[in-house]
PDB file of C-alpha atoms in Angstrom:
ATOM      1  CA  MET A   1     134.433  61.917 131.882  1.00 73.00           C
ATOM      2  CA  ILE A   2     137.379  63.543 130.173  1.00 81.00           C
ATOM      3  CA  THR A   3     137.028  67.148 129.028  1.00 84.00           C
ATOM      4  CA  SER A   4     139.395  69.577 127.382  1.00 82.00           C
ATOM      5  CA  VAL A   5     138.884  73.207 126.421  1.00 84.00           C
ATOM      6  CA  ASN A   6     140.777  74.954 123.618  1.00 82.00           C
ATOM      7  CA  THR A   7     140.513  78.599 122.661  1.00 81.00           C
ATOM      8  CA  ILE A   8     141.988  79.439 119.279  1.00 79.00           C
ATOM      9  CA  ASP A   9     142.172  82.370 116.904  1.00 78.00           C
ATOM     10  CA  LEU A  10     140.432  81.255 113.713  1.00 73.00           C
ATOM     11  CA  ASP A  11     143.369  82.500 111.666  1.00 76.00           C
ATOM     12  CA  ASN A  12     145.341  79.676 113.302  1.00 81.00           C
ATOM     13  CA  LEU A  13     142.654  76.997 112.988  1.00 82.00           C
ATOM     14  CA  ASP A  14     145.022  74.691 111.103  1.00 80.00           C
ATOM     15  CA  GLN A  15     147.041  74.382 114.336  1.00 83.00           C
ATOM     16  CA  LEU A  16     144.057  73.091 116.346  1.00 87.00           C
ATOM     17  CA  GLN A  17     144.452  69.538 117.621  1.00 88.00           C
ATOM     18  CA  LEU A  18     141.468  67.833 119.211  1.00 89.00           C
ATOM     19  CA  PRO A  19     141.382  64.614 121.233  1.00 88.00           C
ATOM     20  CA  THR A  20     139.127  61.770 120.092  1.00 90.00           C
ATOM     21  CA  SER A  21     135.826  62.535 121.843  1.00 93.00           C
ATOM     22  CA  ASP A  22     132.137  61.726 121.917  1.00 93.00           C
ATOM     23  CA  VAL A  23     131.380  65.323 120.979  1.00 95.00           C
ATOM     24  CA  HIS A  24     133.101  68.677 120.512  1.00 95.00           C
ATOM     25  CA  ILE A  25     131.102  71.822 121.318  1.00 95.00           C
ATOM     26  CA  VAL A  26     132.252  74.892 119.378  1.00 94.00           C
ATOM     27  CA  PHE A  27     131.350  78.349 120.691  1.00 93.00           C
ATOM     28  CA  ALA A  28     132.033  81.216 118.280  1.00 91.00           C
ATOM     29  CA  SER A  29     130.556  84.446 116.962  1.00 91.00           C
ATOM     30  CA  ARG A  30     127.744  84.264 114.420  1.00 93.00           C
ATOM     31  CA  ASP A  31     130.040  85.813 111.787  1.00 91.00           C
ATOM     32  CA  ARG A  32     132.490  82.934 112.237  1.00 90.00           C
ATOM     33  CA  LEU A  33     129.738  80.322 112.011  1.00 93.00           C
ATOM     34  CA  GLU A  34     128.380  81.875 108.809  1.00 93.00           C
ATOM     35  CA  ASP A  35     131.722  81.198 107.095  1.00 90.00           C
ATOM     36  CA  ALA A  36     131.223  77.885 105.230  1.00 90.00           C
ATOM     37  CA  THR A  37     134.963  77.198 105.168  1.00 89.00           C
ATOM     38  CA  LEU A  38     134.901  76.700 108.959  1.00 90.00           C
ATOM     39  CA  TYR A  39     132.928  73.471 108.579  1.00 91.00           C
ATOM     40  CA  GLU A  40     135.328  72.081 106.002  1.00 90.00           C
ATOM     41  CA  GLN A  41     138.282  72.946 108.210  1.00 90.00           C
ATOM     42  CA  MET A  42     136.698  71.295 111.255  1.00 91.00           C
ATOM     43  CA  LYS A  43     135.894  68.139 109.248  1.00 90.00           C
ATOM     44  CA  SER A  44     139.571  67.914 108.309  1.00 90.00           C
ATOM     45  CA  ILE A  45     140.547  68.108 112.007  1.00 92.00           C
ATOM     46  CA  THR A  46     138.098  65.550 113.463  1.00 92.00           C
ATOM     47  CA  THR A  47     135.534  62.955 112.391  1.00 92.00           C
ATOM     48  CA  ASP A  48     133.685  63.236 115.745  1.00 94.00           C
ATOM     49  CA  ASP A  49     130.325  65.016 115.999  1.00 94.00           C
ATOM     50  CA  ILE A  50     130.621  68.774 116.470  1.00 96.00           C
ATOM     51  CA  ILE A  51     127.916  70.947 118.001  1.00 97.00           C
ATOM     52  CA  PHE A  52     128.127  74.602 116.928  1.00 96.00           C
ATOM     53  CA  VAL A  53     126.670  77.432 119.053  1.00 96.00           C
ATOM     54  CA  SER A  54     126.863  81.144 118.224  1.00 95.00           C
ATOM     55  CA  THR A  55     127.634  83.338 121.204  1.00 91.00           C
ATOM     56  CA  ALA A  56     127.835  86.864 122.551  1.00 85.00           C
ATOM     57  CA  GLY A  57     131.389  86.056 123.684  1.00 79.00           C
ATOM     58  CA  GLN A  58     133.096  83.013 125.146  1.00 74.00           C
ATOM     59  CA  ILE A  59     134.025  82.866 128.822  1.00 73.00           C
ATOM     60  CA  HIS A  60     137.343  81.077 129.168  1.00 67.00           C
ATOM     61  CA  SER A  61     139.771  81.090 132.064  1.00 70.00           C
ATOM     62  CA  HIS A  62     139.400  84.554 133.619  1.00 71.00           C
ATOM     63  CA  GLY A  63     138.061  86.536 130.703  1.00 72.00           C
ATOM     64  CA  VAL A  64     135.545  86.987 127.919  1.00 75.00           C
ATOM     65  CA  ASN A  65     136.634  86.700 124.308  1.00 73.00           C
ATOM     66  CA  GLU A  66     134.501  87.714 121.341  1.00 74.00           C
ATOM     67  CA  SER A  67     136.845  87.043 118.421  1.00 74.00           C
ATOM     68  CA  ASP A  68     138.282  83.590 119.105  1.00 82.00           C
ATOM     69  CA  MET A  69     136.603  80.195 119.001  1.00 87.00           C
ATOM     70  CA  THR A  70     136.301  77.986 122.080  1.00 89.00           C
ATOM     71  CA  VAL A  71     136.045  74.209 121.688  1.00 91.00           C
ATOM     72  CA  THR A  72     134.994  71.972 124.575  1.00 91.00           C
ATOM     73  CA  SER A  73     135.706  68.292 123.919  1.00 94.00           C
ATOM     74  CA  ILE A  74     133.880  65.636 125.966  1.00 94.00           C
ATOM     75  CA  LYS A  75     134.706  61.933 126.193  1.00 94.00           C
ATOM     76  CA  LEU A  76     132.609  59.678 128.432  1.00 93.00           C
ATOM     77  CA  GLU A  77     134.572  56.683 129.676  1.00 91.00           C
ATOM     78  CA  ARG A  78     131.781  54.580 131.216  1.00 92.00           C
ATOM     79  CA  SER A  79     128.613  56.256 129.966  1.00 94.00           C
ATOM     80  CA  GLU A  80     126.838  56.851 126.689  1.00 94.00           C
ATOM     81  CA  MET A  81     125.889  60.042 124.862  1.00 95.00           C
ATOM     82  CA  ARG A  82     123.463  60.763 122.021  1.00 96.00           C
ATOM     83  CA  THR A  83     122.843  63.999 120.156  1.00 97.00           C
ATOM     84  CA  VAL A  84     119.798  65.196 118.230  1.00 97.00           C
ATOM     85  CA  SER A  85     118.996  68.398 116.342  1.00 97.00           C
ATOM     86  CA  LEU A  86     115.494  69.613 115.464  1.00 97.00           C
ATOM     87  CA  ASN A  87     114.494  72.668 113.459  1.00 95.00           C
ATOM     88  CA  ILE A  88     111.523  74.779 114.546  1.00 94.00           C
ATOM     89  CA  ASP A  89     110.143  74.883 110.969  1.00 92.00           C
ATOM     90  CA  ARG A  90     108.700  71.388 111.523  1.00 91.00           C
ATOM     91  CA  PHE A  91     106.561  72.433 114.521  1.00 93.00           C
ATOM     92  CA  ASN A  92     103.549  74.625 115.291  1.00 89.00           C
ATOM     93  CA  ASP A  93     104.893  75.971 118.584  1.00 91.00           C
ATOM     94  CA  TYR A  94     108.033  75.912 120.691  1.00 94.00           C
ATOM     95  CA  SER A  95     106.643  73.683 123.423  1.00 95.00           C
ATOM     96  CA  GLN A  96     106.173  70.988 120.765  1.00 96.00           C
ATOM     97  CA  VAL A  97     109.874  71.315 119.906  1.00 96.00           C
ATOM     98  CA  GLY A  98     110.751  70.741 123.565  1.00 96.00           C
ATOM     99  CA  MET A  99     108.478  67.722 123.811  1.00 97.00           C
ATOM    100  CA  ALA A 100     109.861  66.202 120.592  1.00 97.00           C
ATOM    101  CA  LEU A 101     113.460  66.818 121.681  1.00 97.00           C
ATOM    102  CA  PHE A 102     112.887  65.118 125.028  1.00 97.00           C
ATOM    103  CA  ASN A 103     111.130  62.138 123.422  1.00 97.00           C
ATOM    104  CA  ALA A 104     113.892  61.744 120.814  1.00 97.00           C
ATOM    105  CA  LEU A 105     116.439  61.347 123.626  1.00 98.00           C
ATOM    106  CA  ASP A 106     114.304  59.569 126.232  1.00 97.00           C
ATOM    107  CA  SER A 107     115.299  56.103 127.365  1.00 95.00           C
ATOM    108  CA  GLU A 108     115.192  54.047 130.568  1.00 94.00           C
ATOM    109  CA  ASP A 109     118.819  54.852 131.307  1.00 95.00           C
ATOM    110  CA  LEU A 110     118.661  58.576 130.408  1.00 96.00           C
ATOM    111  CA  LYS A 111     120.215  60.582 133.260  1.00 96.00           C
ATOM    112  CA  GLY A 112     120.064  64.126 131.943  1.00 95.00           C
ATOM    113  CA  ILE A 113     119.861  66.428 128.929  1.00 96.00           C
ATOM    114  CA  ILE A 114     121.897  69.435 127.828  1.00 96.00           C
ATOM    115  CA  VAL A 115     120.119  71.784 125.382  1.00 97.00           C
ATOM    116  CA  PHE A 116     121.564  74.447 123.089  1.00 97.00           C
ATOM    117  CA  SER A 117     118.834  76.411 121.324  1.00 96.00           C
ATOM    118  CA  ASP A 118     118.553  79.158 118.751  1.00 95.00           C
ATOM    119  CA  GLY A 119     118.275  82.291 120.865  1.00 93.00           C
ATOM    120  CA  THR A 120     116.332  84.676 118.619  1.00 92.00           C
ATOM    121  CA  SER A 121     113.867  82.487 116.693  1.00 92.00           C
ATOM    122  CA  VAL A 122     112.892  80.302 119.661  1.00 93.00           C
ATOM    123  CA  ASN A 123     110.879  81.285 122.728  1.00 91.00           C
ATOM    124  CA  GLY A 124     113.051  79.704 125.418  1.00 93.00           C
ATOM    125  CA  SER A 125     110.294  79.735 128.046  1.00 94.00           C
ATOM    126  CA  ASN A 126     107.937  77.712 125.851  1.00 95.00           C
ATOM    127  CA  LEU A 127     110.742  75.364 124.806  1.00 96.00           C
ATOM    128  CA  LYS A 128     111.414  74.722 128.498  1.00 96.00           C
ATOM    129  CA  LYS A 129     107.702  74.125 129.147  1.00 96.00           C
ATOM    130  CA  GLY A 130     107.659  71.429 126.464  1.00 96.00           C
ATOM    131  CA  LEU A 131     110.762  69.759 127.861  1.00 97.00           C
ATOM    132  CA  GLU A 132     109.363  69.809 131.395  1.00 97.00           C
ATOM    133  CA  ARG A 133     105.946  68.575 130.273  1.00 96.00           C
ATOM    134  CA  GLU A 134     107.579  65.332 129.140  1.00 97.00           C
ATOM    135  CA  ASN A 135     110.244  65.247 131.850  1.00 96.00           C
ATOM    136  CA  ASN A 136     107.886  65.922 134.782  1.00 93.00           C
ATOM    137  CA  GLY A 137     110.823  66.698 137.098  1.00 92.00           C
ATOM    138  CA  ARG A 138     112.436  63.289 136.559  1.00 93.00           C
ATOM    139  CA  LEU A 139     115.830  64.382 135.192  1.00 94.00           C
ATOM    140  CA  PRO A 140     118.093  67.431 135.265  1.00 94.00           C
ATOM    141  CA  ILE A 141     117.920  69.535 132.093  1.00 95.00           C
ATOM    142  CA  ALA A 142     120.491  72.292 131.589  1.00 93.00           C
ATOM    143  CA  GLY A 143     121.778  74.400 128.723  1.00 92.00           C
ATOM    144  CA  GLY A 144     121.104  77.775 127.197  1.00 92.00           C
ATOM    145  CA  LEU A 145     120.250  79.970 124.252  1.00 94.00           C
ATOM    146  CA  ALA A 146     122.713  80.891 121.510  1.00 94.00           C
ATOM    147  CA  GLY A 147     123.833  84.508 121.274  1.00 93.00           C
ATOM    148  CA  ASP A 148     124.569  87.069 118.574  1.00 91.00           C
ATOM    149  CA  GLY A 149     127.009  89.525 120.102  1.00 84.00           C
ATOM    150  CA  ALA A 150     125.126  92.749 120.836  1.00 84.00           C
ATOM    151  CA  ARG A 151     123.041  92.544 117.645  1.00 86.00           C
ATOM    152  CA  PHE A 152     120.156  90.173 118.531  1.00 86.00           C
ATOM    153  CA  GLU A 153     119.447  89.635 114.806  1.00 91.00           C
ATOM    154  CA  LYS A 154     119.840  85.871 114.437  1.00 94.00           C
ATOM    155  CA  THR A 155     121.600  82.991 116.143  1.00 96.00           C
ATOM    156  CA  LEU A 156     122.962  79.673 114.891  1.00 96.00           C
ATOM    157  CA  THR A 157     123.183  76.168 116.352  1.00 96.00           C
ATOM    158  CA  GLY A 158     123.467  72.686 114.935  1.00 96.00           C
ATOM    159  CA  ILE A 159     125.307  69.384 114.714  1.00 97.00           C
ATOM    160  CA  ASN A 160     128.189  69.453 112.202  1.00 95.00           C
ATOM    161  CA  GLU A 161     126.721  72.627 110.676  1.00 93.00           C
ATOM    162  CA  ALA A 162     125.003  75.587 112.338  1.00 94.00           C
ATOM    163  CA  LYS A 163     121.676  76.924 111.064  1.00 94.00           C
ATOM    164  CA  GLU A 164     119.004  79.330 112.208  1.00 95.00           C
ATOM    165  CA  GLY A 165     116.083  77.770 114.084  1.00 95.00           C
ATOM    166  CA  ASN A 166     117.880  74.659 115.356  1.00 96.00           C
ATOM    167  CA  VAL A 167     117.542  73.211 118.843  1.00 97.00           C
ATOM    168  CA  VAL A 168     120.257  70.709 119.807  1.00 98.00           C
ATOM    169  CA  GLY A 169     119.993  68.184 122.620  1.00 97.00           C
ATOM    170  CA  ILE A 170     122.649  65.991 124.226  1.00 97.00           C
ATOM    171  CA  GLY A 171     121.364  62.958 126.119  1.00 97.00           C
ATOM    172  CA  LEU A 172     123.587  61.419 128.799  1.00 96.00           C
ATOM    173  CA  TYR A 173     122.989  57.758 129.689  1.00 96.00           C
ATOM    174  CA  GLY A 174     124.004  55.043 132.140  1.00 95.00           C
ATOM    175  CA  ASP A 175     124.374  54.318 135.846  1.00 93.00           C
ATOM    176  CA  ASN A 176     127.926  55.666 135.990  1.00 92.00           C
ATOM    177  CA  ILE A 177     127.044  59.295 135.339  1.00 90.00           C
ATOM    178  CA  HIS A 178     125.638  61.670 137.960  1.00 86.00           C
ATOM    179  CA  LEU A 179     124.677  65.201 137.009  1.00 85.00           C
ATOM    180  CA  GLY A 180     124.269  68.456 138.822  1.00 80.00           C
ATOM    181  CA  TYR A 181     124.140  72.066 137.670  1.00 73.00           C
ATOM    182  CA  GLY A 182     123.932  75.562 139.051  1.00 76.00           C
ATOM    183  CA  SER A 183     124.131  79.222 138.174  1.00 73.00           C
ATOM    184  CA  ARG A 184     125.362  82.359 139.805  1.00 71.00           C
ATOM    185  CA  GLY A 185     123.977  85.818 139.459  1.00 71.00           C
ATOM    186  CA  GLY A 186     123.069  88.942 141.337  1.00 67.00           C
ATOM    187  CA  TRP A 187     125.110  91.622 143.013  1.00 66.00           C
ATOM    188  CA  GLN A 188     128.415  91.461 144.834  1.00 66.00           C
ATOM    189  CA  PHE A 189     128.433  93.686 147.891  1.00 62.00           C
ATOM    190  CA  LYS A 190     131.424  95.749 148.901  1.00 62.00           C
ATOM    191  CA  GLN A 191     133.271  94.858 152.097  1.00 66.00           C
ATOM    192  CA  GLN A 192     132.203  98.096 153.752  1.00 69.00           C
ATOM    193  CA  MET A 193     128.628  99.375 153.668  1.00 66.00           C
ATOM    194  CA  ASN A 194     128.112 103.094 153.024  1.00 70.00           C
ATOM    195  CA  ILE A 195     125.575 105.006 155.073  1.00 74.00           C
ATOM    196  CA  ILE A 196     123.721 107.803 153.269  1.00 74.00           C
ATOM    197  CA  SER A 197     123.348 110.600 155.784  1.00 78.00           C
ATOM    198  CA  ASP A 198     121.976 113.340 153.569  1.00 77.00           C
ATOM    199  CA  SER A 199     120.506 113.791 150.102  1.00 74.00           C
ATOM    200  CA  ASP A 200     118.809 116.540 148.100  1.00 69.00           C
TER     201      ASP A 200
END
């Protein structure tokens, strides 16, 4: 697998150069993704599939950036990748979206799925239940919900164009790919513990 990450100010988008890849994942603010000219500019830069995800800020290197756009490019050398996007308007509940997404990507050689979902219109817990109902613990499934800065009004995801209510899945296939994932959270304790000896 070959990956590259670029962070660029959208005022300098014409300077962006992307390697030929299986997919590019663009993380940007909702305001940026609502600008229709972005999609035309990206189509002039690459003919590869592009997944768009609105965020509450992009973590890159050692900081968080809310104004720039981050592009992660992925090229699989000895494995296959497929992408699918479903909109929640076609379904009665979110677990059905998860089930349909899993089934659209499922195959004998499927090794794992990455999901990027609308974060305000979709109930992530029920989406996960639908995915797991079909998966039954067989494969790793990772991903997350799109963000909207501090507003929580609406979020956008999609393949080659971002829309409200989309759930995007990436299926990874073949015997040459092995997947793992993790997360980190919680508190970091100070080196020295303080003892409270008195309080009012």
